[in-house]
Coordinates of C-alpha atoms and ligand atoms in Angstrom, one line a residue:
M844 CA 5.2 15.9 5.6
P845 CA 2.6 13.2 6.6
Q846 CA -0.9 14.4 6.4
A847 CA -3.3 14.3 9.3
I848 CA -6.1 11.7 8.9
I849 CA -9.3 12.4 10.8
V850 CA -11.6 9.3 11.0
I851 CA -15.3 10.1 11.0
D852 CA -17.4 7.1 11.8
L853 CA -21.0 7.7 10.7
G854 CA -22.8 4.7 12.2
G855 CA -20.5 2.0 10.8
V856 CA -19.7 3.9 7.6
N857 CA -16.3 5.7 7.6
C858 CA -15.4 9.0 6.1
Y859 CA -11.8 10.2 6.2
L860 CA -11.0 13.8 6.4
I861 CA -7.5 14.8 5.3
K862 CA -5.9 18.1 6.2
T863 CA -3.8 19.1 3.3
T864 CA -1.3 21.9 2.8
T865 CA -4.1 23.9 1.0
G866 CA -7.3 22.9 2.8
F867 CA -9.3 19.7 3.3
I868 CA -10.1 16.6 1.3
L869 CA -12.9 14.3 2.3
I870 CA -12.9 10.6 1.3
D871 CA -16.5 9.3 1.2
T872 CA -19.5 11.0 2.7
G873 CA -21.8 8.6 4.6
F874 CA -25.6 8.4 4.6
A875 CA -27.7 11.5 4.5
S876 CA -29.4 10.4 7.7
K877 CA -26.0 11.1 9.4
R878 CA -25.5 14.5 7.8
A879 CA -25.6 16.4 11.1
D880 CA -22.9 14.2 12.6
L881 CA -20.8 14.7 9.5
E882 CA -21.1 18.4 9.6
K883 CA -20.3 18.5 13.3
A884 CA -17.1 16.5 12.7
L885 CA -16.1 18.7 9.8
E886 CA -16.7 21.9 11.8
A887 CA -14.7 20.5 14.8
A888 CA -11.7 20.0 12.4
G889 CA -12.0 23.5 11.0
C890 CA -13.4 22.3 7.7
K891 CA -16.1 24.7 6.4
P892 CA -17.6 26.0 3.1
G893 CA -14.7 27.4 1.1
N894 CA -11.8 25.2 2.4
L895 CA -13.2 21.7 1.5
S896 CA -11.6 21.5 -1.9
L897 CA -12.3 18.0 -2.9
V898 CA -14.5 15.0 -2.0
I899 CA -13.3 11.7 -3.4
L900 CA -15.8 8.8 -3.6
T901 CA -14.2 5.4 -3.3
H902 CA -17.2 4.1 -5.2
G903 CA -20.8 5.2 -6.0
D904 CA -22.8 3.3 -3.3
A905 CA -25.3 5.3 -1.3
D906 CA -23.6 4.8 2.0
H907 CA -20.5 6.5 0.7
A908 CA -22.0 9.0 -1.7
D909 CA -25.3 10.1 -0.1
N910 CA -24.0 13.5 1.2
A911 CA -22.0 14.4 -1.9
A912 CA -24.7 16.5 -3.5
Y913 CA -25.2 18.4 -0.3
L914 CA -21.4 19.0 0.1
Q915 CA -21.1 20.1 -3.5
A916 CA -23.9 22.7 -3.1
K917 CA -23.2 24.0 0.4
Y918 CA -19.4 23.7 0.6
G919 CA -18.6 24.3 -3.0
A920 CA -16.5 21.1 -3.0
K921 CA -15.6 19.3 -6.2
I922 CA -16.9 15.7 -6.2
A923 CA -14.5 13.1 -7.8
I924 CA -15.5 9.6 -8.8
H925 CA -14.3 7.0 -11.3
P926 CA -16.3 7.1 -14.5
D927 CA -17.4 3.5 -14.2
D928 CA -19.4 4.4 -11.0
A929 CA -20.6 7.8 -12.2
G930 CA -23.8 6.4 -13.6
M931 CA -24.7 5.2 -10.1
V932 CA -24.7 8.6 -8.5
E933 CA -26.2 10.3 -11.6
S934 CA -29.2 7.9 -11.6
G935 CA -29.4 6.6 -8.1
N936 CA -29.3 3.0 -9.5
M937 CA -26.6 1.2 -7.6
G938 CA -26.8 -1.8 -9.9
I939 CA -25.2 0.1 -12.8
N940 CA -22.0 -1.6 -14.2
R941 CA -22.6 -4.5 -11.7
K942 CA -23.4 -8.1 -12.4
A943 CA -27.1 -8.8 -12.1
R944 CA -26.1 -11.8 -10.0
P945 CA -23.1 -10.6 -8.0
D946 CA -20.3 -13.3 -7.5
R947 CA -20.4 -13.1 -3.7
I948 CA -22.8 -11.6 -1.1
A949 CA -21.9 -12.6 2.4
F950 CA -24.7 -13.7 4.7
F951 CA -24.1 -10.7 7.0
F952 CA -24.5 -8.4 4.0
R953 CA -27.8 -10.0 3.0
V954 CA -29.1 -9.4 6.5
M955 CA -28.0 -5.8 6.4
M956 CA -29.6 -5.3 3.1
W957 CA -32.9 -6.8 4.3
V958 CA -32.9 -4.6 7.5
T959 CA -32.2 -1.5 5.4
S960 CA -34.9 -2.1 2.9
H961 CA -37.6 -3.4 5.4
L962 CA -37.0 -1.7 8.7
T963 CA -35.5 1.7 8.0
Q964 CA -36.9 4.5 6.0
S965 CA -34.0 5.8 4.0
P966 CA -34.9 8.8 1.9
K967 CA -34.3 8.6 -1.8
F968 CA -30.7 9.0 -2.9
E969 CA -30.0 12.6 -4.0
V970 CA -28.5 12.2 -7.5
F971 CA -25.9 14.7 -8.7
K972 CA -23.4 15.3 -11.5
P973 CA -19.8 14.6 -10.4
D974 CA -17.3 17.4 -11.1
L975 CA -14.3 15.2 -11.8
M976 CA -13.8 11.8 -13.4
I977 CA -10.7 10.3 -11.8
G978 CA -8.4 7.4 -12.6
E979 CA -4.8 6.5 -11.8
D980 CA -3.5 9.5 -13.7
F981 CA -5.4 12.0 -11.5
K982 CA -3.0 14.4 -9.7
L983 CA -3.8 14.7 -6.1
A984 CA -0.7 16.8 -5.5
G985 CA -2.6 19.7 -7.1
Y986 CA -4.8 19.5 -4.0
G987 CA -1.9 19.5 -1.6
F988 CA -2.3 15.7 -1.0
D989 CA 0.8 13.5 -1.5
A990 CA -1.2 10.4 -2.6
Q991 CA -2.3 8.5 -5.7
V992 CA -5.5 7.0 -7.0
V993 CA -5.4 3.2 -7.3
R994 CA -8.0 1.4 -9.4
L995 CA -9.6 -1.4 -7.3
P996 CA -12.6 -2.9 -9.2
G997 CA -14.5 -5.8 -7.8
H998 CA -17.0 -4.5 -5.3
S999 CA -18.1 -2.2 -8.0
K1000 CA -16.5 -1.5 -11.4
G1001 CA -15.4 2.0 -10.6
S1002 CA -14.0 1.3 -7.1
V1003 CA -10.8 3.2 -6.3
G1004 CA -8.5 3.4 -3.4
I1005 CA -6.3 6.3 -2.3
L1006 CA -2.7 5.5 -1.4
T1007 CA -0.7 8.1 0.5
A1008 CA 3.1 8.5 0.2
E1009 CA 3.3 7.2 3.8
G1010 CA 1.6 3.9 2.8
D1011 CA -1.9 4.5 4.1
L1012 CA -4.5 3.0 1.8
F1013 CA -8.1 4.2 1.9
C1014 CA -9.6 1.1 0.3
G1015 CA -13.4 1.8 0.2
D1016 CA -15.3 -1.5 0.3
L1017 CA -12.5 -3.7 -1.0
L1018 CA -12.2 -4.8 2.6
Y1019 CA -14.6 -4.5 5.5
H1020 CA -13.3 -4.8 9.1
F1021 CA -16.2 -5.3 11.4
M1022 CA -15.1 -8.5 13.1
G1023 CA -12.4 -11.1 12.6
K1024 CA -10.2 -11.0 9.5
P1025 CA -11.0 -8.1 7.1
A1026 CA -12.9 -9.3 4.0
C1027 CA -15.3 -8.0 1.3
L1028 CA -19.0 -8.7 2.0
F1029 CA -20.2 -7.9 -1.5
I1030 CA -18.2 -8.8 -4.7
S1031 CA -19.8 -8.0 -8.0
D1032 CA -16.9 -9.5 -10.1
Q1033 CA -14.7 -12.0 -8.4
A1034 CA -11.9 -12.0 -11.0
D1035 CA -11.6 -8.2 -10.9
Y1036 CA -11.7 -8.4 -7.1
D1037 CA -8.9 -11.0 -6.9
A1038 CA -6.7 -8.8 -9.2
S1039 CA -7.4 -5.8 -7.1
L1040 CA -6.4 -7.6 -3.9
E1041 CA -3.2 -8.8 -5.6
K1042 CA -2.5 -5.3 -6.7
V1043 CA -2.7 -4.0 -3.1
R1044 CA -0.5 -6.9 -1.9
R1045 CA 2.2 -5.7 -4.3
L1046 CA 2.0 -2.0 -3.4
K1047 CA 3.9 -0.9 -0.3
V1048 CA 0.8 -0.5 1.9
K1049 CA 1.3 -0.2 5.7
T1050 CA -2.1 0.6 7.1
I1051 CA -5.5 0.0 5.5
Y1052 CA -8.4 2.3 6.2
P1053 CA -11.6 0.5 5.2
G1054 CA -15.0 1.9 4.3
H1055 CA -16.5 0.0 7.2
G1056 CA -14.8 -0.8 10.5
K1057 CA -11.5 -0.1 12.1
A1058 CA -8.1 0.5 10.4
F1059 CA -5.7 -2.5 10.4
P1060 CA -2.2 -3.2 9.3
A1061 CA -1.8 -4.7 5.7
E1062 CA -0.1 -7.6 7.4
A1063 CA -3.5 -8.7 8.7
I1064 CA -4.4 -9.7 5.1
F1065 CA -1.1 -10.5 3.4
G1066 CA 1.1 -11.6 6.3
K1067 CA 4.6 -10.2 6.7
Ligands
LIG1351 ZN1 -20.1 0.5 1.8

């Protein structure tokens, strides 16, 4: 049975809530500054402390992982991340396992980084210890979710996607979709990134749900 996907847009950062046969799974968590909006959306869907069984982080960046410590404490949710990005959320240093000079930073991304660091007062990232280290062998079926973890390094070393049996791919920051053709705005390692994109091309993906921006058909990237 296809699972219901609830899109929660937290100021340009997407979280995806999946209603499973046993409860809820949340993919990414947004910035702490949007916590009230996140909780409102969870509540509206019937997700509350006790039935949020799992939070999967597509990678360790603050815009995706900032509410994880809170959800872990208040909802009793287990937080899952790939081990290569675990150091980021355990230390708050988002440069861990990334190139000191990333292979690509799009102009738009540079502007966003400047605005975030100069014009907004973002509180310090709340570090935490993840409960589960996940890779491609991780069994999501045990959480009532017919889907698999796909390793997609490039944006960060521990980036993962979640591919459902229906062909929906939650791709994290492999592709942003703000305007025009979906693309990645920050690539730490270009060779890893190219291999990840090729991997997605070969998988039977129908719809891509990005970390930022609207969902789009895989054809928008790979053609028919
Ligand atoms: Zn992001």
